[in-house]
Coordinates of C-alpha atoms in Angstrom, one line a residue:
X21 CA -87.6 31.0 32.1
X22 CA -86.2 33.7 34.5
X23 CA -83.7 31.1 36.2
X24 CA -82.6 30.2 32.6
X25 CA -82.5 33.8 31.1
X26 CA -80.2 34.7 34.3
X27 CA -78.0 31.8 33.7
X28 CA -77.7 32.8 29.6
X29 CA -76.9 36.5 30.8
X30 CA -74.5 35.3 33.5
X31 CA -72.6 32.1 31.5
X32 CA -72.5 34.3 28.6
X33 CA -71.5 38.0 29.4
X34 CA -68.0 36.6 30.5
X35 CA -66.4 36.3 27.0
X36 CA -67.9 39.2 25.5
X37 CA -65.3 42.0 27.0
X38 CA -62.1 40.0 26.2
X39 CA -60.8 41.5 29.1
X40 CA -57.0 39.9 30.0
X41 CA -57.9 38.8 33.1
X42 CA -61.3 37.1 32.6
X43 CA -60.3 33.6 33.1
X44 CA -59.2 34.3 36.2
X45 CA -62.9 35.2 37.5
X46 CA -64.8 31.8 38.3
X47 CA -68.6 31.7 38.1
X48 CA -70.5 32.2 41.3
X49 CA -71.6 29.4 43.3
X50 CA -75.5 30.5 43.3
X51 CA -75.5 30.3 39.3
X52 CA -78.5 28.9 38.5
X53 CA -77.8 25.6 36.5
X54 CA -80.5 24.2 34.1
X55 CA -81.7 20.9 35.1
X56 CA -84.7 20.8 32.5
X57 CA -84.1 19.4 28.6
X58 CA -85.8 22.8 27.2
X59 CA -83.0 25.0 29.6
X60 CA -80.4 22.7 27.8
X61 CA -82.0 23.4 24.2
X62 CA -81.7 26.8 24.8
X63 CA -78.3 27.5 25.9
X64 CA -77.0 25.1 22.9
X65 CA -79.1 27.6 20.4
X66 CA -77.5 31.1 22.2
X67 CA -76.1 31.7 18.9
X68 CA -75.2 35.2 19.7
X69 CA -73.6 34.5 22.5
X70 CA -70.2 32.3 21.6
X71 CA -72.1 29.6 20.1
X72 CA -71.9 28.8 16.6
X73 CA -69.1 31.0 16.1
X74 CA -65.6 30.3 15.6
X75 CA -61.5 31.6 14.9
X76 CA -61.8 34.1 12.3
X77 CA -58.3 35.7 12.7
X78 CA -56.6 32.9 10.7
X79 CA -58.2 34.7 7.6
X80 CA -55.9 37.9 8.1
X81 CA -52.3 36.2 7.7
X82 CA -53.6 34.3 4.6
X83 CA -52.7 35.5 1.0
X84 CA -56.7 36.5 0.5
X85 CA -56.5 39.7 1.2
X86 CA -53.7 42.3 1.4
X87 CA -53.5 45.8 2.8
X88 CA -51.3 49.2 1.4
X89 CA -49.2 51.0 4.1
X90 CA -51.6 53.8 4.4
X91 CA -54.6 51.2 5.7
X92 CA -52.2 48.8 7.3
X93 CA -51.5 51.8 10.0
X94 CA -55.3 52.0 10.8
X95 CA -56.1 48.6 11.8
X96 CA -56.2 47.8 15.0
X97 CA -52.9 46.0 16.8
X98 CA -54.8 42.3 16.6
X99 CA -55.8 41.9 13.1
X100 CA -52.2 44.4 12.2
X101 CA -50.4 41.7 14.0
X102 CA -51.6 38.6 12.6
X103 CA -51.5 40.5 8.7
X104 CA -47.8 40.6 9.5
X105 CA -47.1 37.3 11.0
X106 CA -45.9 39.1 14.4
X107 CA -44.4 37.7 17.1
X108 CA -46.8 39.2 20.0
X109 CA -50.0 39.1 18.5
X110 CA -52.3 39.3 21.1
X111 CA -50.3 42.0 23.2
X112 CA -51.4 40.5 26.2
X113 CA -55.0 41.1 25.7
X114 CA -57.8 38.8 25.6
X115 CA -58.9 36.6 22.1
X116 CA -62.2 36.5 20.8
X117 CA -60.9 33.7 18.8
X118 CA -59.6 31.8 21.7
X119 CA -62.4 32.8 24.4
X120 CA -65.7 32.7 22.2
X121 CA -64.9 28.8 21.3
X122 CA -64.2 27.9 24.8
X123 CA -67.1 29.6 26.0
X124 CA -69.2 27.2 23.5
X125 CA -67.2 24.1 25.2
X126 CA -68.1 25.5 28.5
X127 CA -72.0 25.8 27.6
X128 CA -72.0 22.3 26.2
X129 CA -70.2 20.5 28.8
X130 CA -72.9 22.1 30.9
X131 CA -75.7 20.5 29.0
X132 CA -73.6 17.1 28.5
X133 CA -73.1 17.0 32.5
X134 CA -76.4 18.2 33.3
X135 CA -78.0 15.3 31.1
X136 CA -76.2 12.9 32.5
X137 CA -78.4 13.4 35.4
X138 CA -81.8 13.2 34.0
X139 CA -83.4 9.8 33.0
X140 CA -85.7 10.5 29.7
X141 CA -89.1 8.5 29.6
X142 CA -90.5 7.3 26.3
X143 CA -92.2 10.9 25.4
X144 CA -88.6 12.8 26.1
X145 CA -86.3 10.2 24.9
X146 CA -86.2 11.6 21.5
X147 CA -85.4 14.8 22.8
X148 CA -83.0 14.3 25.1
X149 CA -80.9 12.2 22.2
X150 CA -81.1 15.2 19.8
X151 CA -79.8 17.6 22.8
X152 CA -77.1 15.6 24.0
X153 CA -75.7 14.7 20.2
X154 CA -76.1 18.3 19.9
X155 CA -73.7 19.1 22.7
X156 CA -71.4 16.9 21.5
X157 CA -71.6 18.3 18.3
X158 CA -70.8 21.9 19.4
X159 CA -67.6 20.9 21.3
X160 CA -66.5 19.1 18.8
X161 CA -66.6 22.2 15.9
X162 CA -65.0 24.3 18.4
X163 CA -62.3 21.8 19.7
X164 CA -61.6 21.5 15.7
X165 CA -61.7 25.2 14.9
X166 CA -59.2 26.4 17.5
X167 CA -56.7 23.4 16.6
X168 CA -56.5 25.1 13.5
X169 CA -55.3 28.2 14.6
X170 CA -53.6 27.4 17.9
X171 CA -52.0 23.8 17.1
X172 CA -49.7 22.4 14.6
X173 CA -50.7 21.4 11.3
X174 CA -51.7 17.1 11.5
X175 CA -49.6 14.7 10.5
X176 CA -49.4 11.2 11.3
X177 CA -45.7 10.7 11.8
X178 CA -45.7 13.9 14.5
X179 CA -49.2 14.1 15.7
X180 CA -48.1 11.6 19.2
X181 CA -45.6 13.9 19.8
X182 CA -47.0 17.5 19.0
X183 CA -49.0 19.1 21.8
X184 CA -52.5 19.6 20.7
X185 CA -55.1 22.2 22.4
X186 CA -56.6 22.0 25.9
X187 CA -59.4 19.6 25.8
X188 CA -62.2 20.2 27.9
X189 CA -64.4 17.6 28.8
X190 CA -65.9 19.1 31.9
X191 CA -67.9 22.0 32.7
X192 CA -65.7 22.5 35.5
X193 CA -63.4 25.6 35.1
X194 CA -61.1 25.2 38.2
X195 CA -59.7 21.9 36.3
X196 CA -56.8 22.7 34.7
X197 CA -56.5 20.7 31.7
X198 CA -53.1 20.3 30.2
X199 CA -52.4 20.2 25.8
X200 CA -52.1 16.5 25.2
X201 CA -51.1 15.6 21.9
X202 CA -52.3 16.7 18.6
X203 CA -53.4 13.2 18.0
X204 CA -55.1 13.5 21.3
X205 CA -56.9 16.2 20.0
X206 CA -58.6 15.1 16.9
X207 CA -59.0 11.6 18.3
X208 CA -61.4 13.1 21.2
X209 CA -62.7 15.7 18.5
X210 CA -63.7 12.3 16.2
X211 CA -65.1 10.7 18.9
X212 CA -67.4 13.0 19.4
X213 CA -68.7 13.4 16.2
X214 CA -68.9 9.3 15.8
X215 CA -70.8 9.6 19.3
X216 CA -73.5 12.4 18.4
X217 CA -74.3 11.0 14.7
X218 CA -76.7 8.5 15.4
X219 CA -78.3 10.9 17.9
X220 CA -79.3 13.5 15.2
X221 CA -81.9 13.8 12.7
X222 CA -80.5 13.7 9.5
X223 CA -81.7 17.0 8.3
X224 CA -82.7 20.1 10.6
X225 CA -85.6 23.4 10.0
X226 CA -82.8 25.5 12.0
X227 CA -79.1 25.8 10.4
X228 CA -77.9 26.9 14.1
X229 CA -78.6 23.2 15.2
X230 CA -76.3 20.7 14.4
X231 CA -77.9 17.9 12.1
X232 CA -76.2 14.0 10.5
X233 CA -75.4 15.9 7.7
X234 CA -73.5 18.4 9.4
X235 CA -71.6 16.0 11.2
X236 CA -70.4 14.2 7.9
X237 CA -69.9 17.7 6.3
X238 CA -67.4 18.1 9.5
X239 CA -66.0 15.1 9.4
X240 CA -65.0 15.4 5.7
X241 CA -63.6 19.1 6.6
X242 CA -61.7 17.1 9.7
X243 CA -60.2 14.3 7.8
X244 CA -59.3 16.8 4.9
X245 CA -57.3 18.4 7.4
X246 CA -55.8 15.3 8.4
X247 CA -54.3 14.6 5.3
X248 CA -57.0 11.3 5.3
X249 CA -58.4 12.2 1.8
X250 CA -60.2 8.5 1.7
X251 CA -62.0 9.4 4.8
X252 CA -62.3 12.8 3.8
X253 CA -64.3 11.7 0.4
X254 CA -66.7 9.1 2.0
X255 CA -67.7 11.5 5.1
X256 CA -68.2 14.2 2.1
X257 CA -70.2 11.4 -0.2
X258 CA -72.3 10.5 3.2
X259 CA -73.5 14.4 3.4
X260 CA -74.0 14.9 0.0
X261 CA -76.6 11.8 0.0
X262 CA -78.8 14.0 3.0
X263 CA -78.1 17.3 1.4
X264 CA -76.4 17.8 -2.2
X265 CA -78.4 21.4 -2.7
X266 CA -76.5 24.4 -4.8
X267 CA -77.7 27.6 -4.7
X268 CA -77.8 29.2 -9.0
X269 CA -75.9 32.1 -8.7
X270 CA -77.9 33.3 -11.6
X271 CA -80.6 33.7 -9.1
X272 CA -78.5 36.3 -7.3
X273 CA -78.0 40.5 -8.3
X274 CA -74.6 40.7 -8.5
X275 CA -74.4 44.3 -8.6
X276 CA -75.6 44.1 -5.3
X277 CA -73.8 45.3 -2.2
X278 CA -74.5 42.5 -0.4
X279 CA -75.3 39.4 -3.2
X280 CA -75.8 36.7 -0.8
X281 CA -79.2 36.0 1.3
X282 CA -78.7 36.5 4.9
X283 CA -78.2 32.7 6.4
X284 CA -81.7 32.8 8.4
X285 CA -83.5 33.1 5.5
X286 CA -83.7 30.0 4.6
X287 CA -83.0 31.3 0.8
X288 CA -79.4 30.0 0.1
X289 CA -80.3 26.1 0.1
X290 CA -76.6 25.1 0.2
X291 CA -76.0 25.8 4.2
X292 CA -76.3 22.8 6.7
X293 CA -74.9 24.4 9.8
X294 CA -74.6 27.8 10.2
X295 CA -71.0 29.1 11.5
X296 CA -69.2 32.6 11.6
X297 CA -66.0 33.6 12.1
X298 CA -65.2 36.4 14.8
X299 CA -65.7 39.1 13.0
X300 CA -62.7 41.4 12.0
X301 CA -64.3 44.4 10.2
X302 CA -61.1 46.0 8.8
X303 CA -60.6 43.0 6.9
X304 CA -63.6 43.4 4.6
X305 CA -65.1 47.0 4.9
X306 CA -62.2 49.2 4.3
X307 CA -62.2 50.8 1.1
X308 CA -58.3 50.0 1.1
X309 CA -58.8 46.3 1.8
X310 CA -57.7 44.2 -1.7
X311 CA -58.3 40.9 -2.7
X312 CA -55.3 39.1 -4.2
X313 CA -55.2 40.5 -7.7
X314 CA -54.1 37.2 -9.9
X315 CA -56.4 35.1 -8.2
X316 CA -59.5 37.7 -9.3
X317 CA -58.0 37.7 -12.3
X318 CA -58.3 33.6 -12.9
X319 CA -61.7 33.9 -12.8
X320 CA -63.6 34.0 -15.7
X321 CA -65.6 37.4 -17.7
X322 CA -69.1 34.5 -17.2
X323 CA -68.4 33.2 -13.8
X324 CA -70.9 35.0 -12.1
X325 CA -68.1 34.5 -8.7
X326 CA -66.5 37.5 -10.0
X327 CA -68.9 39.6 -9.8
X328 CA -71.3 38.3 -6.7
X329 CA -67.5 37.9 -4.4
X330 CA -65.5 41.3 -5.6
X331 CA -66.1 44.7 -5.8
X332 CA -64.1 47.0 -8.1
X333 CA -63.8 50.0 -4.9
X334 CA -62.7 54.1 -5.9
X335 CA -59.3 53.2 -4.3
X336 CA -58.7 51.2 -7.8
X337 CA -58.6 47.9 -5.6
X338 CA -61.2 45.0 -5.6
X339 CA -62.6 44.4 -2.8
X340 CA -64.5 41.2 -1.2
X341 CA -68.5 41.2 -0.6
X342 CA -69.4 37.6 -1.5
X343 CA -69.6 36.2 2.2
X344 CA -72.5 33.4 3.1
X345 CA -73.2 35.3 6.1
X346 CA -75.4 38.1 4.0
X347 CA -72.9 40.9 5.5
X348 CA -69.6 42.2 6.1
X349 CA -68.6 39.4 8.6
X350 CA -66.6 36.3 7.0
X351 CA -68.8 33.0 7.0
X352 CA -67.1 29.5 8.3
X353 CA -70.4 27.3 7.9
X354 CA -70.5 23.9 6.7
X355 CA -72.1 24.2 3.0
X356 CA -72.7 21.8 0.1
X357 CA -70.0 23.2 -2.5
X358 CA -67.7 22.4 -0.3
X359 CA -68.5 18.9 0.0
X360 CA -68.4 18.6 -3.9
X361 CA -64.8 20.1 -3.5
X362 CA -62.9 17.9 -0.8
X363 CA -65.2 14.4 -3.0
X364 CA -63.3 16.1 -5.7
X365 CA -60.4 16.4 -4.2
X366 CA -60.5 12.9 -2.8
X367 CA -61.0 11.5 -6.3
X368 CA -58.2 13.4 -7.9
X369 CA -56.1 12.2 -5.7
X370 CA -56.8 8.3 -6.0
X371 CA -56.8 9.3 -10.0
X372 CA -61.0 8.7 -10.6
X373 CA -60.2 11.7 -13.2
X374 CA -63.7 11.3 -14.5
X375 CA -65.2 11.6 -11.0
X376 CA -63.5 14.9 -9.9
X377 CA -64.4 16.4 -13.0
X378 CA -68.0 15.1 -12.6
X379 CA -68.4 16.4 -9.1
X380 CA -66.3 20.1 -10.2
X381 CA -69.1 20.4 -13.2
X382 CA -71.9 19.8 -11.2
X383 CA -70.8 22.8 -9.2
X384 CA -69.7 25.1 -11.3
X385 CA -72.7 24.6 -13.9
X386 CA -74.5 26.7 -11.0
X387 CA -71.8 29.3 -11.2
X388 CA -71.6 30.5 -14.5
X389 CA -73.9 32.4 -16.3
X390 CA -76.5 30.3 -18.0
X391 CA -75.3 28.6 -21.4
X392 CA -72.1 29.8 -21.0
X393 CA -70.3 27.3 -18.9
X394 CA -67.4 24.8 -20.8
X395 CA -67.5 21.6 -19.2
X396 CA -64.0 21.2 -17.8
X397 CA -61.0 18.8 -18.8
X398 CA -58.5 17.1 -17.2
X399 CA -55.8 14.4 -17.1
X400 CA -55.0 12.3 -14.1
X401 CA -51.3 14.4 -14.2
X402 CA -53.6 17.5 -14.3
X403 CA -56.7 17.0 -12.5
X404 CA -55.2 17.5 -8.7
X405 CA -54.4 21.4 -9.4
X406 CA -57.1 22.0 -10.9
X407 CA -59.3 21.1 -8.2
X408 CA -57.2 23.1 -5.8
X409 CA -57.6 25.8 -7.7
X410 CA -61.1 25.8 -7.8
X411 CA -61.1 25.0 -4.3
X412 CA -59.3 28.4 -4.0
X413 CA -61.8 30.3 -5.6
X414 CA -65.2 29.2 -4.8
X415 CA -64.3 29.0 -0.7
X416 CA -62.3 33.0 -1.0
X417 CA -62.9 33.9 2.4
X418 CA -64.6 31.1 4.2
X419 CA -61.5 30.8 6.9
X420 CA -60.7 27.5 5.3
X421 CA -57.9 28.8 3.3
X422 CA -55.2 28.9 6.7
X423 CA -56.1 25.2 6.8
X424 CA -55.1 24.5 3.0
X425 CA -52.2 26.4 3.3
X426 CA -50.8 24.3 6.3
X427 CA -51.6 21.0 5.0
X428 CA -50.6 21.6 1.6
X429 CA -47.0 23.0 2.3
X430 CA -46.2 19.4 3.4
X431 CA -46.3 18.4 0.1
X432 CA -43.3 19.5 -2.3
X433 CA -45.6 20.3 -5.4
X434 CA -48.0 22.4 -3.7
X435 CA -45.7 24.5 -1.5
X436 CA -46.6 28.2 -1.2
X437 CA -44.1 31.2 0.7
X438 CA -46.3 34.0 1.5
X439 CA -45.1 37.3 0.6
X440 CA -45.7 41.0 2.1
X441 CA -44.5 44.1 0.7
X442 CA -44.8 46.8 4.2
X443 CA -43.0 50.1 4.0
X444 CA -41.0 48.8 0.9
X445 CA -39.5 46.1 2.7
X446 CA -40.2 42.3 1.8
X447 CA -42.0 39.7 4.5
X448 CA -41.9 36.4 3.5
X449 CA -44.0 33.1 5.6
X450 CA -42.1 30.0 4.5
X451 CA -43.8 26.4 4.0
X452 CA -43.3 25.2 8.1
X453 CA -42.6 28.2 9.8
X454 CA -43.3 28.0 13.4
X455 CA -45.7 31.3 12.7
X456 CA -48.2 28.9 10.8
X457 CA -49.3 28.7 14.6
X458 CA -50.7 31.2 16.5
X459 CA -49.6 31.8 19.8
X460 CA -51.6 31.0 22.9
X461 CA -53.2 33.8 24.2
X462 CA -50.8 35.3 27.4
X463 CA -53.4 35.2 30.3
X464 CA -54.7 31.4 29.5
X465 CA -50.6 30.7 29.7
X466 CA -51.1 32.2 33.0
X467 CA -53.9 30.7 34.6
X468 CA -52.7 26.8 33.6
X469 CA -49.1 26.7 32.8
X470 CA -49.8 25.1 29.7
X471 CA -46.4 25.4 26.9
X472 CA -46.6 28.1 24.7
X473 CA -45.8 28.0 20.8
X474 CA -42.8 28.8 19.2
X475 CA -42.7 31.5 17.0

């Protein structure tokens, strides 16, 4: 245990500052590598350290949240930057949202390498499976995460030509591992989620710990962003038969700071893997920090998401408290409602009208104050917006909302140009700017060469 607990410390302190220059400092050659299946169990469940946490900057250039001048001036330069679409966002300073993903590659290509060298007997063979699909698992979340913040939006007719994200398949860090191509990128980060399926038990005690279901839940979330809403609908039916659990938000106090049960609990049934996002604290704990106004306003005097999300806050703003993580960090987990949403979504759009709506009651029956929900209507010309919009409000804040935006503007009827209003003067992010993308972070540009994005 001392030999692992030194390589934790050592493997995972590197990130942690976000100094510019830490990619640049290679691990020593007496690190002490795990060779035994319990070492590799524990580095994949170093939650705290990188793992199971992924880009959570996306959320500040969405139209979520907004900020007046006078708290615009306070944030810090990162999260200021990315609220107003800037070209230098990073300022030559290390990412969080870059390093802390990578960092979780890293630590699982250590475990996938190191397993390759060990032969399980019949009483470890179980194990070792549920490890190694694990490992897989974990790169695959964070290969998906940072493609979308750091690479274009998917599409088929571009994706061959597009550069994707560096994918690393080695624990080695003086490999210098070029872009690819975006279809490069989710082809590898499909693979390994086909590959670590049949490896995992389909349900696990620990929501840190990758399971079957949460690779389907992925999946679904993967194809989604694909533009693959067939794909997107069976992955999501396939999770839903393991784990279809909604948490009654009647259950909850909404008048409560924090409404939500912390994830660890084990008291909000609809997690199956538990995910944050790098926490940006301005974002959610300012008293100046508003939520977009007409979308609170859509929701309705007995939805009980009103109240358990918002906060009406003494700057006459509403604020944002609902977050699955139990605190002021935004949550990115994989969680059952919004399975129900991309099913739904994947019905509406092959026109099973009566299917959509099925799967959009059976949500929001656990959202509304008891005997006051209306089961919804829709037509087949109808049903497809109404979806996304419930999609917009029951995920508010889940990171997921940068992702709908890109694949969205592609389609003429759901375009959206985000506006700012800063020091009186209009900012506007059209459908297909280059800015949908976030820049590569200066020192990884550096270190490999690798093309930067346009902005």
């Amino acid at each position: 245990m001392k030999k692992i607990s030194l390589f934790l410390i050592i493997t995972a302190g590197v990130p942690l500052g976000c100094s510019p220059d830490y990619l640049d400092v290679k691990p020593s050659k007496s690190l002490v590598v795990p060779s035994q299946l319990q070492h590799f169990q524990a580095l994949l469940d170093a939650a705290g350290v990188a793992m199971n946490q992924g880009p959570g900057i996306q959320a500040l250039a969405t139209d979520e949240f907004y900020h007046p001048d006078d708290n615009l001036k306070n944030l810090p330069f990162v999260p200021r930057n990315a609220y107003l679409w800037a070209d230098d966002i990073f300022e030559g300073t290390g990412v969080a949202d870059w390093e802390f993903p990578y960092k979780a590659i890293f630590n699982a290509n250590i475990a996938l390498d190191g397993l390759r060298k060990i032969s399980p007997d019949a009483q470890t063979e179980e194990l070792y499976q549920h490890i190694y699909g694990s490992a897989l698992f974990y790169r695959a979340v964070s290969h998906f995460h940072l493609a979308q913040v750091f690479a274009a939006p998917y599409e088929p007719a571009t994706a061959a030509v597009l550069p994707g994200i560096p994918i690393r398949l080695s624990m080695d860090v003086n490999q210098i591992v070029g872009r690819g191509s975006l279809k490069q990128t989710y082809d590898q980060i499909i693979a390994d989620l086909t590959e670590s399926e049949p490896m995992l038990p389909p349900q696990v005690t620990y929501i840190n710990r990758p399971s079957g279901a949460a690779v389907k839940a992925l999946l679904a979330r993967v194809y989604l962003s694909m533009g693959d809403y067939e794909k997107a609908g069976l992955m999501a039916s396939a999770a839903l038969q393991i784990h279809d659990h909604l948490l009654d938000y009647n259950t909850l106090n909404p008048s409560a700071a924090r409404p939500f049960p912390a994830p660890f609990s084990k008291a909000n049934p609809e997690i199956i893997y538990h995910y944050g996002l790098t926490p940006y604290s301005p974002l959610v704990s300012s008293p100046l920090t508003g939520v977009d106004s007409v979308l609170y306003q859509s929701y309705q005097s007995n939805d009980l998401r009103k109240t358990c999300f918002f906060v009406s806050r003494p700057s006459g703003v509403y604020g944002f408290k609902g977050s699955y993580g139990g605190g002021a960090s935004l949550y990115g987990g994989l969680v059952t409602d919004e399975l129900y949403l991309i099913r739904a979504e994947s019905y509406a759009r092959s026109k099973k009208t009566d299917l959509a709506l099925a799967d959009l009651n059976t949500l929001l029956r656990s959202r509304f104050k008891k005997g006051s929900f209306e089961t919804l209507k829709a037509t087949d010309e109808t049903i497809l917006d109404l979806v996304l919009m419930e999609r917009r409000k029951e995920l508010f804040a889940r990171g997921l909302r940068w992702s709908d935006l890109r694949r969205l503007n592609m389609e003429p009827a759901h375009q959206v140009t985000l506006m700012r209003i800063v020091n009186g003067k209009p900012l506007k992010l059209a459908p297909g700017d280059n800015r949908y993308v976030f820049p590569i972070p200066d020192n990884e540009i550096k270190l490999s060469g690798i093309e930067q994005n346009p902005r």
